[in-house]
Amino acid sequence: MKAQQNYFKQKSGLVFSMCICFFYFSIVHAQKKRPVREAVPLDSIRLSDPAILADKKTGMYYMTGTGGLLWKSKDLKLWNGPYDAAKTDPNSWMGPNPMIWAAELHQFKNKYYYFATFTNRDKIIDTVGENKIERRASHILVSNKAEGPYVPMKDDIYLPADKPTLDGTFWIDKNGKPYMVYCYEWLQNGNGTMEKIELKPDLSGSVGEGKLLFKASDSPWSREKDANGNDKPNKVTDGPYLFNTVSGRLGMIWTSWIYDVYTQGVAYSESGTLDGPWIQEKEPITPPNFGHGMLFQTFEGKWLMSVHSHRKIHDKTIRIPKLFEVDLSGDKLVVLKPY
């Protein structure tokens, strides 16, 4: 009987301890929960890679980007947020606390999809020179609502585990099939590439292998210095986003560098499909220090481009979202004035 009493005492103590722990972690979680700000001007938000979805169903603009957070606005000028949007699986390759980069929201077949880059800093997949390559890949989450939460689907991975990939975006090609277009990072291959991979009809996974579209070195405008101080093409591919002009021409905006200046250019497909060949325009399309753009149409029908710029404050670099009006009515994308 005494042994039985000791057992129940131990069990009660364990339950009590678990309750205390749960209470403690609930308090910590509540303390860590970030406050939601209201009526924040766009240029007061600090956000890399801003991507905006104009959701007709709710009459709301939803902005996301790097960090896994979400902002909402009725007019593109004043924003409420940030809200948590992505719910990843802690038991997946991403780990319990992945970094989230360059998220985009896309509506497709009555659902909403969250294309983003996830990095598990605790997993090293390769070492190239002095660079330790972390496990990083583009991936897709799904939700029934634009505001989320966005959760994993069927496939554990979309892209090879031994390749660092990033900045995945969405496109339906002329063959009617859905694709992810993404960057294979220069840290491993030395010359960043733009690639595509076919997606399953419900976007729950990928089909086959990735295919090369073009290389960073194909750019006539991006450049950096080699070890001898001579100009050479920059090695970075960043931030692809696809569009059609009114004439039906297929284009892709993407970003690299001119020395230390973040810069965005554009390429056009001669075939009108993702297979290209892709012809790079000779000059950048945005002013210096703007990049990682995407395009969306306002509820009034105006086409806008969202980008971010870099600014140094007390030796710290901050990134600020910015909108530009664009013209797609001709055969090329033309960037107009700031919005």
Tab-separated table of C-alpha atoms in Angstrom:
chain	number	residue	atom	x	y	z
A	1	MET	CA	0.000	0.000	0.000
A	2	LYS	CA	2.850	2.371	0.925
A	3	ALA	CA	4.486	1.723	-2.469
A	4	GLN	CA	1.208	2.530	-4.173
A	5	GLN	CA	0.891	5.782	-2.191
A	6	ASN	CA	4.466	6.757	-3.158
A	7	TYR	CA	3.641	6.046	-6.796
A	8	PHE	CA	0.624	8.321	-6.738
A	9	LYS	CA	2.609	11.015	-4.896
A	10	GLN	CA	5.313	10.853	-7.572
A	11	LYS	CA	2.735	10.916	-10.358
A	12	SER	CA	0.901	13.882	-8.788
A	13	GLY	CA	4.205	15.717	-8.428
A	14	LEU	CA	5.051	15.043	-12.071
A	15	VAL	CA	1.658	16.303	-13.247
A	16	PHE	CA	2.022	19.391	-11.029
A	17	SER	CA	5.508	20.050	-12.466
A	18	MET	CA	4.217	19.633	-16.012
A	19	CYS	CA	1.406	22.106	-15.273
A	20	ILE	CA	3.920	24.608	-13.886
A	21	CYS	CA	6.130	24.179	-16.979
A	22	PHE	CA	3.161	24.596	-19.299
A	23	PHE	CA	2.084	27.724	-17.409
A	24	TYR	CA	5.627	29.122	-17.579
A	25	PHE	CA	6.007	28.516	-21.316
A	26	SER	CA	2.546	29.991	-21.922
A	27	ILE	CA	3.651	33.165	-20.145
A	28	VAL	CA	6.935	33.260	-22.098
A	29	HIS	CA	5.068	32.752	-25.368
A	30	ALA	CA	2.629	35.530	-24.495
A	31	GLN	CA	5.531	37.824	-23.634
A	32	LYS	CA	7.236	37.051	-26.930
A	33	LYS	CA	4.077	37.641	-28.972
A	34	ARG	CA	4.696	40.745	-31.020
A	35	PRO	CA	2.210	43.628	-30.837
A	36	VAL	CA	0.129	44.438	-33.902
A	37	ARG	CA	0.646	48.001	-35.116
A	38	GLU	CA	-2.061	49.938	-36.934
A	39	ALA	CA	-2.020	52.560	-39.706
A	40	VAL	CA	1.725	52.180	-40.376
A	41	PRO	CA	2.961	54.033	-43.496
A	42	LEU	CA	4.625	51.756	-46.040
A	43	ASP	CA	7.977	53.523	-45.792
A	44	SER	CA	7.992	52.983	-42.017
A	45	ILE	CA	7.907	49.198	-42.409
A	46	ARG	CA	11.217	47.336	-42.432
A	47	LEU	CA	10.841	44.447	-44.864
A	48	SER	CA	12.984	42.673	-47.462
A	49	ASP	CA	11.543	41.243	-50.676
A	50	PRO	CA	8.030	42.698	-50.299
A	51	ALA	CA	5.338	40.807	-52.212
A	52	ILE	CA	1.715	41.962	-52.335
A	53	LEU	CA	-1.451	40.003	-53.066
A	54	ALA	CA	-4.557	41.984	-54.040
A	55	ASP	CA	-7.313	39.722	-52.731
A	56	LYS	CA	-10.655	40.546	-54.327
A	57	LYS	CA	-12.472	38.156	-52.013
A	58	THR	CA	-11.695	40.254	-48.936
A	59	GLY	CA	-10.992	43.590	-50.636
A	60	MET	CA	-7.656	43.627	-48.858
A	61	TYR	CA	-4.003	43.856	-49.841
A	62	TYR	CA	-1.741	41.351	-48.104
A	63	MET	CA	2.010	41.975	-48.007
A	64	THR	CA	4.628	39.446	-47.014
A	65	GLY	CA	8.333	38.952	-47.667
A	66	THR	CA	11.360	37.882	-45.644
A	67	GLY	CA	10.651	36.979	-42.021
A	68	GLY	CA	7.432	34.981	-42.357
A	69	LEU	CA	5.163	37.832	-41.274
A	70	LEU	CA	2.103	39.401	-42.914
A	71	TRP	CA	0.766	42.956	-43.256
A	72	LYS	CA	-2.744	44.045	-44.323
A	73	SER	CA	-3.980	47.225	-45.993
A	74	LYS	CA	-7.106	48.583	-47.661
A	75	ASP	CA	-5.314	51.324	-49.621
A	76	LEU	CA	-1.605	50.337	-49.958
A	77	LYS	CA	-0.656	53.403	-47.929
A	78	LEU	CA	-1.410	52.478	-44.306
A	79	TRP	CA	-0.789	48.954	-43.053
A	80	ASN	CA	-1.721	46.849	-40.019
A	81	GLY	CA	0.583	44.137	-38.732
A	82	PRO	CA	2.721	42.210	-38.460
A	83	TYR	CA	0.812	38.924	-38.178
A	84	ASP	CA	2.229	35.405	-38.150
A	85	ALA	CA	1.418	33.588	-41.386
A	86	ALA	CA	3.535	30.443	-41.818
A	87	LYS	CA	3.101	27.277	-39.725
A	88	THR	CA	5.929	24.875	-40.543
A	89	ASP	CA	6.465	21.314	-39.305
A	90	PRO	CA	9.212	21.285	-36.639
A	91	ASN	CA	9.912	17.625	-37.446
A	92	SER	CA	10.590	18.356	-41.131
A	93	TRP	CA	13.966	19.130	-42.697
A	94	MET	CA	13.339	22.802	-41.845
A	95	GLY	CA	13.732	22.177	-38.130
A	96	PRO	CA	11.827	23.908	-35.310
A	97	ASN	CA	12.785	27.493	-36.163
A	98	PRO	CA	13.620	27.975	-39.854
A	99	MET	CA	14.628	31.289	-41.353
A	100	ILE	CA	12.024	32.417	-43.911
A	101	TRP	CA	13.008	34.487	-46.934
A	102	ALA	CA	11.231	36.068	-49.878
A	103	ALA	CA	7.719	34.782	-49.244
A	104	GLU	CA	5.055	35.358	-51.924
A	105	LEU	CA	1.284	34.775	-51.831
A	106	HIS	CA	-0.496	33.319	-54.872
A	107	GLN	CA	-4.178	32.476	-55.327
A	108	PHE	CA	-4.814	29.325	-57.385
A	109	LYS	CA	-7.910	27.115	-57.708
A	110	ASN	CA	-9.756	28.606	-54.718
A	111	LYS	CA	-6.801	28.233	-52.391
A	112	TYR	CA	-3.899	30.449	-51.365
A	113	TYR	CA	-0.279	29.381	-51.615
A	114	TYR	CA	2.789	30.597	-49.759
A	115	PHE	CA	5.966	30.296	-51.847
A	116	ALA	CA	8.999	30.921	-49.654
A	117	THR	CA	12.611	30.004	-48.950
A	118	PHE	CA	13.246	28.113	-45.715
A	119	THR	CA	16.687	27.724	-44.121
A	120	ASN	CA	17.716	25.278	-41.397
A	121	ARG	CA	20.912	26.799	-40.031
A	122	ASP	CA	21.689	23.678	-38.010
A	123	LYS	CA	22.134	21.520	-41.116
A	124	ILE	CA	25.219	21.963	-43.309
A	125	ILE	CA	24.902	20.273	-46.707
A	126	ASP	CA	28.218	21.305	-48.257
A	127	THR	CA	31.382	23.342	-47.793
A	128	VAL	CA	32.749	25.353	-50.718
A	129	GLY	CA	35.936	27.231	-49.914
A	130	GLU	CA	35.200	29.104	-46.701
A	131	ASN	CA	31.431	28.948	-47.227
A	132	LYS	CA	29.465	26.449	-45.190
A	133	ILE	CA	26.279	25.804	-47.187
A	134	GLU	CA	23.210	25.566	-44.971
A	135	ARG	CA	20.143	23.471	-45.814
A	136	ARG	CA	18.019	25.967	-47.747
A	137	ALA	CA	15.253	25.444	-50.275
A	138	SER	CA	12.156	26.943	-51.855
A	139	HIS	CA	8.960	25.319	-50.602
A	140	ILE	CA	5.180	25.842	-50.750
A	141	LEU	CA	2.553	26.030	-47.979
A	142	VAL	CA	-1.239	26.258	-48.409
A	143	SER	CA	-4.237	27.969	-46.794
A	144	ASN	CA	-7.950	28.429	-47.400
A	145	LYS	CA	-7.616	32.129	-46.559
A	146	ALA	CA	-5.295	34.849	-47.818
A	147	GLU	CA	-4.283	35.775	-44.285
A	148	GLY	CA	-3.362	32.168	-43.479
A	149	PRO	CA	-2.288	30.302	-41.515
A	150	TYR	CA	-0.260	28.568	-44.248
A	151	VAL	CA	0.577	24.923	-43.546
A	152	PRO	CA	2.587	22.151	-45.236
A	153	MET	CA	1.168	19.912	-47.955
A	154	LYS	CA	1.987	16.369	-49.088
A	155	ASP	CA	5.602	16.443	-50.301
A	156	ASP	CA	8.359	16.909	-47.719
A	157	ILE	CA	10.648	18.530	-50.282
A	158	TYR	CA	10.215	20.177	-53.673
A	159	LEU	CA	13.866	20.566	-54.619
A	160	PRO	CA	17.034	18.483	-54.057
A	161	ALA	CA	18.287	18.357	-50.478
A	162	ASP	CA	21.915	18.792	-51.570
A	163	LYS	CA	21.363	22.066	-53.480
A	164	PRO	CA	20.788	25.502	-51.891
A	165	THR	CA	17.797	27.034	-53.712
A	166	LEU	CA	15.874	30.203	-53.038
A	167	ASP	CA	13.278	32.777	-54.138
A	168	GLY	CA	10.761	30.373	-55.665
A	169	THR	CA	7.899	31.991	-57.607
A	170	PHE	CA	4.837	30.695	-59.465
A	171	TRP	CA	3.922	30.500	-63.144
A	172	ILE	CA	1.408	28.667	-65.348
A	173	ASP	CA	3.121	28.092	-68.698
A	174	LYS	CA	1.503	27.882	-72.127
A	175	ASN	CA	1.191	24.108	-71.758
A	176	GLY	CA	-1.230	24.732	-68.867
A	177	LYS	CA	1.115	23.179	-66.306
A	178	PRO	CA	2.123	24.910	-63.060
A	179	TYR	CA	5.811	25.570	-62.372
A	180	MET	CA	8.071	26.932	-59.699
A	181	VAL	CA	10.845	29.191	-60.997
A	182	TYR	CA	13.707	29.556	-58.523
A	183	CYS	CA	17.396	30.368	-58.101
A	184	TYR	CA	20.143	27.798	-57.562
A	185	GLU	CA	22.520	29.715	-55.322
A	186	TRP	CA	25.972	30.861	-56.397
A	187	LEU	CA	27.454	29.893	-53.011
A	188	GLN	CA	27.630	26.319	-54.247
A	189	ASN	CA	27.793	26.538	-58.039
A	190	GLY	CA	29.868	29.725	-58.331
A	191	ASN	CA	27.549	31.127	-61.024
A	192	GLY	CA	23.960	31.477	-59.850
A	193	THR	CA	21.279	30.066	-62.127
A	194	MET	CA	17.587	30.559	-62.809
A	195	GLU	CA	15.731	27.254	-63.053
A	196	LYS	CA	12.220	25.813	-63.306
A	197	ILE	CA	10.549	22.684	-61.972
A	198	GLU	CA	7.079	21.363	-62.776
A	199	LEU	CA	4.569	21.200	-59.924
A	200	LYS	CA	1.751	18.766	-59.263
A	201	PRO	CA	-1.699	20.046	-60.357
A	202	ASP	CA	-2.585	20.990	-56.760
A	203	LEU	CA	0.952	22.351	-56.080
A	204	SER	CA	1.391	19.770	-53.299
A	205	GLY	CA	4.739	18.633	-54.676
A	206	SER	CA	7.111	18.751	-57.628
A	207	VAL	CA	7.419	16.568	-60.735
A	208	GLY	CA	10.747	15.444	-62.207
A	209	GLU	CA	13.899	17.522	-62.001
A	210	GLY	CA	14.764	21.194	-62.346
A	211	LYS	CA	15.796	22.650	-65.693
A	212	LEU	CA	18.212	25.513	-66.376
A	213	LEU	CA	16.736	28.720	-67.829
A	214	PHE	CA	19.788	31.026	-67.675
A	215	LYS	CA	22.906	31.847	-65.654
A	216	ALA	CA	23.939	34.950	-63.731
A	217	SER	CA	26.831	35.418	-66.159
A	218	ASP	CA	24.335	35.868	-69.031
A	219	SER	CA	23.534	39.343	-67.715
A	220	PRO	CA	25.072	42.228	-69.691
A	221	TRP	CA	24.448	44.767	-66.923
A	222	SER	CA	25.479	43.099	-63.633
A	223	ARG	CA	29.153	43.075	-62.711
A	224	GLU	CA	31.719	42.746	-59.951
A	225	LYS	CA	35.508	42.855	-59.607
A	226	ASP	CA	37.700	39.782	-59.848
A	227	ALA	CA	40.808	39.208	-57.726
A	228	ASN	CA	42.843	41.434	-60.076
A	229	GLY	CA	40.355	44.304	-59.994
A	230	ASN	CA	38.936	43.613	-63.452
A	231	ASP	CA	35.222	43.652	-64.243
A	232	LYS	CA	33.387	40.349	-64.629
A	233	PRO	CA	29.691	39.342	-64.600
A	234	ASN	CA	28.191	39.195	-61.130
A	235	LYS	CA	27.510	35.696	-59.813
A	236	VAL	CA	24.164	36.398	-58.082
A	237	THR	CA	20.692	35.465	-59.324
A	238	ASP	CA	17.941	36.739	-57.051
A	239	GLY	CA	14.195	37.403	-56.961
A	240	PRO	CA	12.651	36.090	-60.215
A	241	TYR	CA	9.113	37.176	-61.060
A	242	LEU	CA	7.260	36.424	-64.307
A	243	PHE	CA	4.760	38.474	-66.266
A	244	ASN	CA	3.076	38.875	-69.649
A	245	THR	CA	2.816	42.199	-71.450
A	246	VAL	CA	-0.506	43.089	-73.089
A	247	SER	CA	1.026	41.944	-76.385
A	248	GLY	CA	1.544	38.492	-74.814
A	249	ARG	CA	5.306	38.668	-74.445
A	250	LEU	CA	6.704	36.645	-71.546
A	251	GLY	CA	9.179	38.473	-69.322
A	252	MET	CA	11.040	37.913	-66.065
A	253	ILE	CA	12.324	40.563	-63.710
A	254	TRP	CA	15.259	39.472	-61.563
A	255	THR	CA	17.924	41.063	-59.404
A	256	SER	CA	21.718	41.037	-59.070
A	257	TRP	CA	24.404	43.613	-58.282
A	258	ILE	CA	26.460	46.266	-60.029
A	259	TYR	CA	29.479	46.221	-57.714
A	260	ASP	CA	27.865	47.036	-54.344
A	261	VAL	CA	24.577	48.431	-55.708
A	262	TYR	CA	21.460	46.241	-55.647
A	263	THR	CA	20.011	46.341	-59.174
A	264	GLN	CA	17.088	44.846	-61.088
A	265	GLY	CA	16.961	43.851	-64.750
A	266	VAL	CA	14.598	42.031	-67.083
A	267	ALA	CA	14.799	39.182	-69.588
A	268	TYR	CA	12.319	38.119	-72.285
A	269	SER	CA	11.604	34.649	-73.623
A	270	GLU	CA	11.872	34.352	-77.403
A	271	SER	CA	9.541	31.330	-77.451
A	272	GLY	CA	6.990	32.860	-75.087
A	273	THR	CA	7.462	29.901	-72.718
A	274	LEU	CA	9.676	29.198	-69.721
A	275	ASP	CA	12.016	27.211	-71.959
A	276	GLY	CA	13.187	30.418	-73.599
A	277	PRO	CA	15.758	31.117	-74.855
A	278	TRP	CA	15.930	34.057	-72.474
A	279	ILE	CA	17.327	37.298	-73.894
A	280	GLN	CA	18.621	39.756	-71.318
A	281	GLU	CA	17.924	43.471	-71.725
A	282	LYS	CA	21.151	45.497	-71.787
A	283	GLU	CA	20.186	48.031	-69.118
A	284	PRO	CA	18.551	47.731	-65.664
A	285	ILE	CA	14.886	48.707	-65.423
A	286	THR	CA	14.753	50.299	-61.968
A	287	PRO	CA	16.789	53.111	-60.390
A	288	PRO	CA	19.924	52.054	-58.473
A	289	ASN	CA	19.410	50.448	-55.053
A	290	PHE	CA	15.995	48.927	-55.827
A	291	GLY	CA	15.432	45.234	-56.385
A	292	HIS	CA	13.720	41.914	-55.724
A	293	GLY	CA	10.569	43.102	-57.428
A	294	MET	CA	7.168	41.585	-58.104
A	295	LEU	CA	4.113	42.836	-60.006
A	296	PHE	CA	0.470	43.093	-59.014
A	297	GLN	CA	-2.667	44.878	-60.155
A	298	THR	CA	-4.612	47.173	-57.821
A	299	PHE	CA	-8.360	46.844	-57.389
A	300	GLU	CA	-8.670	49.838	-59.729
A	301	GLY	CA	-6.662	48.057	-62.450
A	302	LYS	CA	-3.327	49.878	-62.109
A	303	TRP	CA	-0.165	47.792	-62.424
A	304	LEU	CA	2.412	48.280	-59.664
A	305	MET	CA	5.823	46.873	-58.845
A	306	SER	CA	6.889	46.304	-55.243
A	307	VAL	CA	10.627	46.355	-54.498
A	308	HIS	CA	12.878	47.116	-51.558
A	309	SER	CA	15.831	49.447	-51.161
A	310	HIS	CA	18.789	49.394	-48.770
A	311	ARG	CA	19.719	52.142	-46.345
A	312	LYS	CA	22.549	52.316	-43.803
A	313	ILE	CA	21.669	53.631	-40.345
A	314	HIS	CA	24.434	53.556	-37.709
A	315	ASP	CA	26.305	50.805	-39.581
A	316	LYS	CA	23.125	48.712	-39.781
A	317	THR	CA	21.489	48.009	-43.144
A	318	ILE	CA	17.703	48.315	-43.232
A	319	ARG	CA	15.410	47.389	-46.123
A	320	ILE	CA	12.421	49.525	-47.022
A	321	PRO	CA	9.463	48.540	-49.267
A	322	LYS	CA	8.687	50.804	-52.222
A	323	LEU	CA	6.035	50.825	-54.962
A	324	PHE	CA	6.472	51.951	-58.578
A	325	GLU	CA	3.861	52.349	-61.279
A	326	VAL	CA	4.591	50.223	-64.340
A	327	ASP	CA	3.287	50.067	-67.908
A	328	LEU	CA	2.667	46.667	-69.538
A	329	SER	CA	0.573	47.958	-72.438
A	330	GLY	CA	3.318	47.631	-75.070
A	331	ASP	CA	5.846	44.961	-75.897
A	332	LYS	CA	8.052	45.627	-72.855
A	333	LEU	CA	7.744	46.371	-69.168
A	334	VAL	CA	8.318	50.071	-68.517
A	335	VAL	CA	8.872	51.315	-64.964
A	336	LEU	CA	7.241	54.707	-64.459
A	337	LYS	CA	7.107	56.925	-61.366
A	338	PRO	CA	7.007	55.997	-57.696
A	339	TYR	CA	3.485	55.276	-56.493
